[in-house]
XYZ file of C-alpha atoms in Angstrom:
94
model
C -130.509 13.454 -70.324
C -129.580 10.361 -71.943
C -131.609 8.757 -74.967
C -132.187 4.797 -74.715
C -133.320 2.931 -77.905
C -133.994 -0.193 -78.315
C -134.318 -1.668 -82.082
C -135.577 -4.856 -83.386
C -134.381 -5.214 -86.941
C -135.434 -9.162 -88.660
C -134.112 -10.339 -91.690
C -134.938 -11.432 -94.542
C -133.281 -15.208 -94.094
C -131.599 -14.979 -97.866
C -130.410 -11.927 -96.843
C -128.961 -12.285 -93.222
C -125.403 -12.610 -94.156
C -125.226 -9.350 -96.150
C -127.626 -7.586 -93.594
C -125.105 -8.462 -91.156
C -122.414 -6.905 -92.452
C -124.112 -3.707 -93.044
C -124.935 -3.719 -89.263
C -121.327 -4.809 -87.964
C -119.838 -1.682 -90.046
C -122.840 0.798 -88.440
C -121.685 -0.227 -85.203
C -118.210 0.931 -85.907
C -119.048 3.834 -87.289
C -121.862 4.506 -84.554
C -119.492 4.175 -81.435
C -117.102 6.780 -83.153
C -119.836 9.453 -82.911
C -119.490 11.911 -79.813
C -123.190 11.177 -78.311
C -122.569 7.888 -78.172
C -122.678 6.039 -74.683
C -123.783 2.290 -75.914
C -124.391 0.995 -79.319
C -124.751 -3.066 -78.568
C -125.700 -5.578 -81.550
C -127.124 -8.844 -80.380
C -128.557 -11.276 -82.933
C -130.763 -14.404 -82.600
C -130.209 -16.732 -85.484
C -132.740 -18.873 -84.544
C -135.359 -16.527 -85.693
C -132.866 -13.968 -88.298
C -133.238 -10.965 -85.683
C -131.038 -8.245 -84.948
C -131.264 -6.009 -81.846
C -129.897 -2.923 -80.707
C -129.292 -1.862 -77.596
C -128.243 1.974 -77.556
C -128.136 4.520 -75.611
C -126.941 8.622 -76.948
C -126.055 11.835 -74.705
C -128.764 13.177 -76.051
C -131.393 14.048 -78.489
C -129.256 16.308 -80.937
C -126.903 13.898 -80.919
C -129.581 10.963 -81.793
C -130.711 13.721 -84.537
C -127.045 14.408 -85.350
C -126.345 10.198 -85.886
C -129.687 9.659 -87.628
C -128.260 12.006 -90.749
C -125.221 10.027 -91.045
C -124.201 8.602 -94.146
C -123.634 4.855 -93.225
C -127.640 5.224 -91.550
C -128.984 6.967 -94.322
C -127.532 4.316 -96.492
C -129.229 1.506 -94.275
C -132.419 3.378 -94.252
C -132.207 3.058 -98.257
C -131.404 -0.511 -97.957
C -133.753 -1.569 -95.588
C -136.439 -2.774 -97.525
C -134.703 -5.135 -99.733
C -132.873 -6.754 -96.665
C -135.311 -7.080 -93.903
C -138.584 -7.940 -93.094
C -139.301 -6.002 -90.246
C -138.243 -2.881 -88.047
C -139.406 -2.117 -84.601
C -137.636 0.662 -82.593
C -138.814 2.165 -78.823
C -137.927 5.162 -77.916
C -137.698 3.810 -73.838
C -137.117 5.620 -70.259
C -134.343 3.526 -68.056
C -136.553 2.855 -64.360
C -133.808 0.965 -62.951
């Protein structure tokens, strides 16, 4: 059963450039993976936010992409480029 996430990632504004970058090269490397179905990156630059739209086969392989080097390197990153993180975990209704 497929996995949906949805993840709100804002910016630090002296940082959006660079931030950007780092998430342009996770979606590359994120649609290469085998339990990926949809890894979408939106961004409103009005307000410095990034959001992901994904959706994975299924949980191992959300477990399996969460260990990856180019996410494990974001999660290090994080704090120095962004000001907030929100992610849902989310059931598709329709």
């Amino acid at each position: 059963m497929s996995i949906y996430l949805t993840a709100i990632v804002k910016s630090k504004e002296e940082t959006t450039a660079a931030l950007r970058s780092m998430l342009l090269e996770m979606v590359v490397n994120s649609r290469k993976e085998e339990a990926c179905i949809q890894y979408d990156l939106h961004e409103s630059a009005a307000d410095n936010t990034f959001i992901f739209q994904e959706e994975w086969k299924d949980q191992t392989g959300l477990d399996l992409h969460n260990k990856q080097p180019y996410i494990l390197e974001f999660v290090a990153q994080a704090g120095k480029l962004t000001d907030d993180i929100v992610i849902y975990k989310t059931e598709k209704l329709a």
